[in-house]
PDB file of C-alpha atoms in Angstrom:
ATOM      1  CA  UNK A   1      54.972-124.421-146.265  1.00 91.00           C
ATOM      2  CA  UNK A   2      53.005-121.320-146.563  1.00 95.00           C
ATOM      3  CA  UNK A   3      51.127-120.622-149.761  1.00 97.00           C
ATOM      4  CA  UNK A   4      51.860-116.972-151.009  1.00 98.00           C
ATOM      5  CA  UNK A   5      49.460-115.048-153.372  1.00 98.00           C
ATOM      6  CA  UNK A   6      51.051-112.084-155.013  1.00 98.00           C
ATOM      7  CA  UNK A   7      48.454-109.543-156.175  1.00 98.00           C
ATOM      8  CA  UNK A   8      50.492-107.656-158.874  1.00 97.00           C
ATOM      9  CA  UNK A   9      49.221-104.294-159.976  1.00 97.00           C
ATOM     10  CA  UNK A  10      51.101-102.303-162.681  1.00 96.00           C
ATOM     11  CA  UNK A  11      49.140 -99.898-164.945  1.00 94.00           C
ATOM     12  CA  UNK A  12      52.286 -99.371-167.447  1.00 92.00           C
ATOM     13  CA  UNK A  13      54.414-102.662-166.915  1.00 90.00           C
ATOM     14  CA  UNK A  14      56.039-102.112-170.487  1.00 87.00           C
ATOM     15  CA  UNK A  15      57.698 -99.118-169.126  1.00 87.00           C
ATOM     16  CA  UNK A  16      58.811-100.453-165.806  1.00 91.00           C
ATOM     17  CA  UNK A  17      62.517-101.255-164.975  1.00 89.00           C
ATOM     18  CA  UNK A  18      62.010-102.687-161.524  1.00 95.00           C
ATOM     19  CA  UNK A  19      58.854-104.525-161.364  1.00 96.00           C
ATOM     20  CA  UNK A  20      59.556-106.664-164.488  1.00 94.00           C
ATOM     21  CA  UNK A  21      62.721-107.792-162.695  1.00 95.00           C
ATOM     22  CA  UNK A  22      60.908-108.457-159.395  1.00 96.00           C
ATOM     23  CA  UNK A  23      58.197-110.417-161.074  1.00 94.00           C
ATOM     24  CA  UNK A  24      60.511-112.563-162.899  1.00 93.00           C
ATOM     25  CA  UNK A  25      62.196-113.373-159.549  1.00 93.00           C
ATOM     26  CA  UNK A  26      59.173-114.690-158.218  1.00 90.00           C
ATOM     27  CA  UNK A  27      57.246-116.479-160.871  1.00 84.00           C
ATOM     28  CA  UNK A  28      59.070-119.899-160.539  1.00 82.00           C
ATOM     29  CA  UNK A  29      59.351-119.989-156.503  1.00 88.00           C
ATOM     30  CA  UNK A  30      57.739-122.826-155.021  1.00 89.00           C
ATOM     31  CA  UNK A  31      54.168-122.127-153.327  1.00 94.00           C
ATOM     32  CA  UNK A  32      54.046-118.730-154.917  1.00 97.00           C
ATOM     33  CA  UNK A  33      51.057-117.906-157.176  1.00 97.00           C
ATOM     34  CA  UNK A  34      51.207-114.593-159.143  1.00 96.00           C
ATOM     35  CA  UNK A  35      47.935-112.907-160.012  1.00 97.00           C
ATOM     36  CA  UNK A  36      48.280-109.887-162.327  1.00 97.00           C
ATOM     37  CA  UNK A  37      45.271-107.765-161.780  1.00 98.00           C
ATOM     38  CA  UNK A  38      45.692-105.431-164.740  1.00 97.00           C
ATOM     39  CA  UNK A  39      46.207-108.424-167.060  1.00 96.00           C
ATOM     40  CA  UNK A  40      43.295-110.433-165.637  1.00 97.00           C
ATOM     41  CA  UNK A  41      40.716-107.460-165.410  1.00 98.00           C
ATOM     42  CA  UNK A  42      41.940-104.759-168.108  1.00 96.00           C
ATOM     43  CA  UNK A  43      38.212-103.423-168.039  1.00 96.00           C
ATOM     44  CA  UNK A  44      38.557-103.246-164.030  1.00 95.00           C
ATOM     45  CA  UNK A  45      35.641-105.593-163.611  1.00 97.00           C
ATOM     46  CA  UNK A  46      37.005-107.877-161.044  1.00 98.00           C
ATOM     47  CA  UNK A  47      35.730-111.241-160.668  1.00 98.00           C
ATOM     48  CA  UNK A  48      35.019-111.469-156.793  1.00 98.00           C
ATOM     49  CA  UNK A  49      34.258-115.178-156.777  1.00 98.00           C
ATOM     50  CA  UNK A  50      37.664-115.789-158.498  1.00 98.00           C
ATOM     51  CA  UNK A  51      39.548-113.448-156.003  1.00 98.00           C
ATOM     52  CA  UNK A  52      38.129-114.675-153.198  1.00 98.00           C
ATOM     53  CA  UNK A  53      38.743-118.224-153.819  1.00 98.00           C
ATOM     54  CA  UNK A  54      42.175-117.365-154.590  1.00 98.00           C
ATOM     55  CA  UNK A  55      42.777-115.677-151.389  1.00 98.00           C
ATOM     56  CA  UNK A  56      41.151-118.627-149.308  1.00 98.00           C
ATOM     57  CA  UNK A  57      43.885-120.999-151.051  1.00 98.00           C
ATOM     58  CA  UNK A  58      46.707-118.945-149.770  1.00 98.00           C
ATOM     59  CA  UNK A  59      48.246-117.983-146.203  1.00 98.00           C
ATOM     60  CA  UNK A  60      49.957-114.985-147.435  1.00 98.00           C
ATOM     61  CA  UNK A  61      48.629-112.184-149.613  1.00 98.00           C
ATOM     62  CA  UNK A  62      51.565-109.533-150.965  1.00 98.00           C
ATOM     63  CA  UNK A  63      50.308-106.616-152.912  1.00 98.00           C
ATOM     64  CA  UNK A  64      53.017-105.495-155.347  1.00 98.00           C
ATOM     65  CA  UNK A  65      52.697-102.279-157.042  1.00 98.00           C
ATOM     66  CA  UNK A  66      54.619 -98.926-157.798  1.00 97.00           C
ATOM     67  CA  UNK A  67      53.768 -96.165-155.542  1.00 96.00           C
ATOM     68  CA  UNK A  68      52.108 -93.671-157.722  1.00 94.00           C
ATOM     69  CA  UNK A  69      50.618 -90.408-156.352  1.00 95.00           C
ATOM     70  CA  UNK A  70      51.424 -91.738-152.742  1.00 96.00           C
ATOM     71  CA  UNK A  71      48.920 -94.526-153.116  1.00 96.00           C
ATOM     72  CA  UNK A  72      48.478 -97.476-154.890  1.00 97.00           C
ATOM     73  CA  UNK A  73      47.125 -98.150-158.454  1.00 97.00           C
ATOM     74  CA  UNK A  74      43.532 -97.810-158.957  1.00 97.00           C
ATOM     75  CA  UNK A  75      42.668-101.368-159.563  1.00 98.00           C
ATOM     76  CA  UNK A  76      44.084-102.478-155.762  1.00 98.00           C
ATOM     77  CA  UNK A  77      41.337 -99.930-154.553  1.00 97.00           C
ATOM     78  CA  UNK A  78      38.849-101.508-156.594  1.00 97.00           C
ATOM     79  CA  UNK A  79      39.831-104.957-155.690  1.00 98.00           C
ATOM     80  CA  UNK A  80      39.360-103.770-151.829  1.00 98.00           C
ATOM     81  CA  UNK A  81      36.036-102.365-152.345  1.00 98.00           C
ATOM     82  CA  UNK A  82      34.968-105.249-154.284  1.00 98.00           C
ATOM     83  CA  UNK A  83      36.424-108.365-152.960  1.00 98.00           C
ATOM     84  CA  UNK A  84      36.837-107.581-148.942  1.00 98.00           C
ATOM     85  CA  UNK A  85      32.981-107.759-148.468  1.00 98.00           C
ATOM     86  CA  UNK A  86      31.031-107.398-145.396  1.00 98.00           C
ATOM     87  CA  UNK A  87      30.661-110.448-143.306  1.00 98.00           C
ATOM     88  CA  UNK A  88      33.167-112.075-145.198  1.00 98.00           C
ATOM     89  CA  UNK A  89      36.234-110.159-144.845  1.00 98.00           C
ATOM     90  CA  UNK A  90      35.342-108.294-141.824  1.00 98.00           C
ATOM     91  CA  UNK A  91      32.169-107.636-139.712  1.00 96.00           C
ATOM     92  CA  UNK A  92      30.644-109.826-137.078  1.00 95.00           C
ATOM     93  CA  UNK A  93      30.295-112.797-139.269  1.00 96.00           C
ATOM     94  CA  UNK A  94      33.602-112.091-141.400  1.00 96.00           C
ATOM     95  CA  UNK A  95      36.505-114.344-140.685  1.00 97.00           C
ATOM     96  CA  UNK A  96      37.528-115.528-143.949  1.00 98.00           C
ATOM     97  CA  UNK A  97      41.035-113.868-143.684  1.00 98.00           C
ATOM     98  CA  UNK A  98      41.595-114.380-139.865  1.00 98.00           C
ATOM     99  CA  UNK A  99      45.129-115.395-139.316  1.00 97.00           C
ATOM    100  CA  UNK A 100      46.193-114.657-142.757  1.00 98.00           C
ATOM    101  CA  UNK A 101      49.175-112.171-143.278  1.00 97.00           C
ATOM    102  CA  UNK A 102      48.954-109.180-145.438  1.00 98.00           C
ATOM    103  CA  UNK A 103      51.961-107.219-146.687  1.00 97.00           C
ATOM    104  CA  UNK A 104      53.272-104.753-149.517  1.00 98.00           C
ATOM    105  CA  UNK A 105      56.242-105.004-151.973  1.00 98.00           C
ATOM    106  CA  UNK A 106      56.442-101.477-153.482  1.00 97.00           C
ATOM    107  CA  UNK A 107      58.695 -99.066-155.369  1.00 97.00           C
ATOM    108  CA  UNK A 108      58.919 -95.503-155.418  1.00 96.00           C
ATOM    109  CA  UNK A 109      60.746 -93.078-157.625  1.00 94.00           C
ATOM    110  CA  UNK A 110      62.305 -91.026-154.802  1.00 95.00           C
ATOM    111  CA  UNK A 111      65.090 -92.322-152.671  1.00 95.00           C
ATOM    112  CA  UNK A 112      65.032 -93.006-148.879  1.00 95.00           C
ATOM    113  CA  UNK A 113      66.153 -89.278-148.183  1.00 95.00           C
ATOM    114  CA  UNK A 114      63.278 -87.655-149.767  1.00 96.00           C
ATOM    115  CA  UNK A 115      60.800 -89.841-147.565  1.00 96.00           C
ATOM    116  CA  UNK A 116      61.757 -87.986-144.327  1.00 95.00           C
ATOM    117  CA  UNK A 117      60.549 -85.125-142.571  1.00 94.00           C
ATOM    118  CA  UNK A 118      62.918 -82.805-144.276  1.00 95.00           C
ATOM    119  CA  UNK A 119      62.359 -84.405-147.560  1.00 96.00           C
ATOM    120  CA  UNK A 120      60.290 -83.293-150.703  1.00 95.00           C
ATOM    121  CA  UNK A 121      57.751 -85.980-149.615  1.00 96.00           C
ATOM    122  CA  UNK A 122      57.453 -85.257-145.740  1.00 97.00           C
ATOM    123  CA  UNK A 123      56.500 -88.717-144.830  1.00 97.00           C
ATOM    124  CA  UNK A 124      58.088 -92.104-144.562  1.00 97.00           C
ATOM    125  CA  UNK A 125      56.729 -94.478-146.860  1.00 97.00           C
ATOM    126  CA  UNK A 126      55.065 -96.648-144.392  1.00 96.00           C
ATOM    127  CA  UNK A 127      52.881 -93.775-143.475  1.00 97.00           C
ATOM    128  CA  UNK A 128      51.409 -93.954-147.136  1.00 97.00           C
ATOM    129  CA  UNK A 129      50.655 -97.386-146.596  1.00 98.00           C
ATOM    130  CA  UNK A 130      48.716 -97.282-143.321  1.00 98.00           C
ATOM    131  CA  UNK A 131      45.355 -98.117-145.169  1.00 97.00           C
ATOM    132  CA  UNK A 132      47.036-101.699-145.993  1.00 98.00           C
ATOM    133  CA  UNK A 133      47.728-101.880-142.435  1.00 98.00           C
ATOM    134  CA  UNK A 134      44.231-100.693-140.982  1.00 98.00           C
ATOM    135  CA  UNK A 135      42.546-103.036-143.551  1.00 98.00           C
ATOM    136  CA  UNK A 136      44.577-106.040-142.287  1.00 98.00           C
ATOM    137  CA  UNK A 137      43.586-105.208-138.764  1.00 98.00           C
ATOM    138  CA  UNK A 138      40.186-104.927-139.554  1.00 98.00           C
ATOM    139  CA  UNK A 139      40.152-108.220-141.695  1.00 98.00           C
ATOM    140  CA  UNK A 140      41.978-109.860-138.431  1.00 98.00           C
ATOM    141  CA  UNK A 141      45.088-110.370-140.454  1.00 98.00           C
ATOM    142  CA  UNK A 142      48.726-109.825-139.463  1.00 96.00           C
ATOM    143  CA  UNK A 143      50.553-106.910-141.348  1.00 97.00           C
ATOM    144  CA  UNK A 144      53.721-107.621-142.341  1.00 96.00           C
ATOM    145  CA  UNK A 145      56.444-104.799-142.848  1.00 96.00           C
ATOM    146  CA  UNK A 146      56.727-103.637-146.451  1.00 97.00           C
ATOM    147  CA  UNK A 147      59.502-104.279-148.946  1.00 97.00           C
ATOM    148  CA  UNK A 148      60.595-101.105-150.489  1.00 98.00           C
ATOM    149  CA  UNK A 149      62.727-100.328-153.647  1.00 98.00           C
ATOM    150  CA  UNK A 150      63.652 -96.716-153.615  1.00 97.00           C
ATOM    151  CA  UNK A 151      64.757 -94.386-156.263  1.00 95.00           C
ATOM    152  CA  UNK A 152      63.502 -95.674-159.285  1.00 94.00           C
ATOM    153  CA  UNK A 153      64.234 -92.943-161.304  1.00 89.00           C
ATOM    154  CA  UNK A 154      67.922 -93.344-161.197  1.00 91.00           C
ATOM    155  CA  UNK A 155      68.382 -97.063-160.039  1.00 94.00           C
ATOM    156  CA  UNK A 156      70.987 -99.060-161.777  1.00 95.00           C
ATOM    157  CA  UNK A 157      70.414-102.816-162.980  1.00 95.00           C
ATOM    158  CA  UNK A 158      72.651-104.038-160.807  1.00 96.00           C
ATOM    159  CA  UNK A 159      70.616-102.533-157.727  1.00 96.00           C
ATOM    160  CA  UNK A 160      67.510-104.006-159.611  1.00 96.00           C
ATOM    161  CA  UNK A 161      69.171-107.320-159.728  1.00 96.00           C
ATOM    162  CA  UNK A 162      69.956-107.164-155.960  1.00 95.00           C
ATOM    163  CA  UNK A 163      66.271-106.173-155.226  1.00 96.00           C
ATOM    164  CA  UNK A 164      65.305-109.248-157.258  1.00 96.00           C
ATOM    165  CA  UNK A 165      67.357-111.606-155.290  1.00 94.00           C
ATOM    166  CA  UNK A 166      66.261-109.892-151.855  1.00 94.00           C
ATOM    167  CA  UNK A 167      62.541-110.392-153.002  1.00 95.00           C
ATOM    168  CA  UNK A 168      63.153-114.027-153.661  1.00 94.00           C
ATOM    169  CA  UNK A 169      64.799-114.353-150.067  1.00 92.00           C
ATOM    170  CA  UNK A 170      61.868-112.807-148.480  1.00 94.00           C
ATOM    171  CA  UNK A 171      59.450-115.048-150.421  1.00 95.00           C
ATOM    172  CA  UNK A 172      61.590-118.169-149.437  1.00 92.00           C
ATOM    173  CA  UNK A 173      61.498-117.168-145.658  1.00 92.00           C
ATOM    174  CA  UNK A 174      57.682-116.592-146.046  1.00 93.00           C
ATOM    175  CA  UNK A 175      56.949-119.846-147.781  1.00 93.00           C
ATOM    176  CA  UNK A 176      59.162-122.039-145.341  1.00 90.00           C
ATOM    177  CA  UNK A 177      57.799-120.115-142.240  1.00 86.00           C
ATOM    178  CA  UNK A 178      61.234-118.558-141.077  1.00 85.00           C
ATOM    179  CA  UNK A 179      59.827-115.150-140.327  1.00 81.00           C
ATOM    180  CA  UNK A 180      58.684-116.182-137.090  1.00 75.00           C
ATOM    181  CA  UNK A 181      62.180-116.578-135.900  1.00 73.00           C
ATOM    182  CA  UNK A 182      62.714-112.589-136.018  1.00 79.00           C
ATOM    183  CA  UNK A 183      61.122-110.038-134.291  1.00 80.00           C
ATOM    184  CA  UNK A 184      59.474-108.837-137.535  1.00 86.00           C
ATOM    185  CA  UNK A 185      56.632-107.123-135.752  1.00 86.00           C
ATOM    186  CA  UNK A 186      59.267-104.594-134.539  1.00 89.00           C
ATOM    187  CA  UNK A 187      60.734-103.690-138.190  1.00 92.00           C
ATOM    188  CA  UNK A 188      59.323-100.719-139.974  1.00 94.00           C
ATOM    189  CA  UNK A 189      60.492-102.258-143.276  1.00 94.00           C
ATOM    190  CA  UNK A 190      61.433-105.738-144.744  1.00 92.00           C
ATOM    191  CA  UNK A 191      64.720-104.104-146.028  1.00 93.00           C
ATOM    192  CA  UNK A 192      65.633-104.324-141.984  1.00 92.00           C
ATOM    193  CA  UNK A 193      65.221-107.984-141.718  1.00 90.00           C
ATOM    194  CA  UNK A 194      67.366-108.961-144.705  1.00 90.00           C
ATOM    195  CA  UNK A 195      70.657-109.172-143.078  1.00 87.00           C
ATOM    196  CA  UNK A 196      69.431-111.524-140.406  1.00 84.00           C
ATOM    197  CA  UNK A 197      67.848-113.540-142.854  1.00 80.00           C
ATOM    198  CA  UNK A 198      70.906-113.900-144.901  1.00 71.00           C
ATOM    199  CA  UNK A 199      73.549-114.050-142.223  1.00 68.00           C
ATOM    200  CA  UNK A 200      71.713-116.986-140.219  1.00 57.00           C
ATOM    201  CA  UNK A 201      71.654-119.248-143.357  1.00 53.00           C
ATOM    202  CA  UNK A 202      67.873-119.534-143.408  1.00 47.00           C
ATOM    203  CA  UNK A 203      67.610-119.343-147.002  1.00 43.00           C
TER     204      UNK A 203
END
C-alpha cells in the first residue's frame, strides 16, 4: 500500500465548515498520516528535519487547505521555502522526492460558475494551483489532479458529508494504488474521476 501524508493547513479551523469534516474522514484511514501545520507550528517556525523525514516516509503528499485570496495559506508557502531545499528536493543532486506524487485538496467559497472566463474569478481553479504543479515537476514528482469542494459560503451539511465520503474514496484509491487503472493524467480535477472509481467497485 502507498503511504499518504496530508499536509493540512487552515489558519481558522474553528470557523471551517468543510475542512473539519474532511479531516475527520481521513484521520482513521489506513496508511494516512495527517500533519496539521498550523497546530505543529503556530509560530511559523517549521522544523525542517522533521518535515523532510515525514515526506521521505510517505509516497504521496497531499496539501489540504482553503483557497484564500487565490492562493494557499501562508504556512504552506513557508513550508515550500524552507523544506524543499536545493540539492535535496531539486537541483542536480536533489532527488529525495523523485517518483513521489503530489496533489491538492482544496475548498473555495465560489461555485464552479465563478471560476469560468465569464465568472467573477475569471480563471479556473487549476490555474491558481499552477505553482504546485510546477513545483512537483521541478522536484521530479507526479502531479495529481486537485480535488475541489466549491461553494463553501452556501454549502449544505449534506454536501459536506458527501464531500467527506468522496475524499475517503480518493484516499482509499490512492493508498491501494488503484488510480493507475484510470487515465488520471487526462483529468483536470479529481472530482471527474470519482464516478469511475465508484462504479468499478474498486473502493
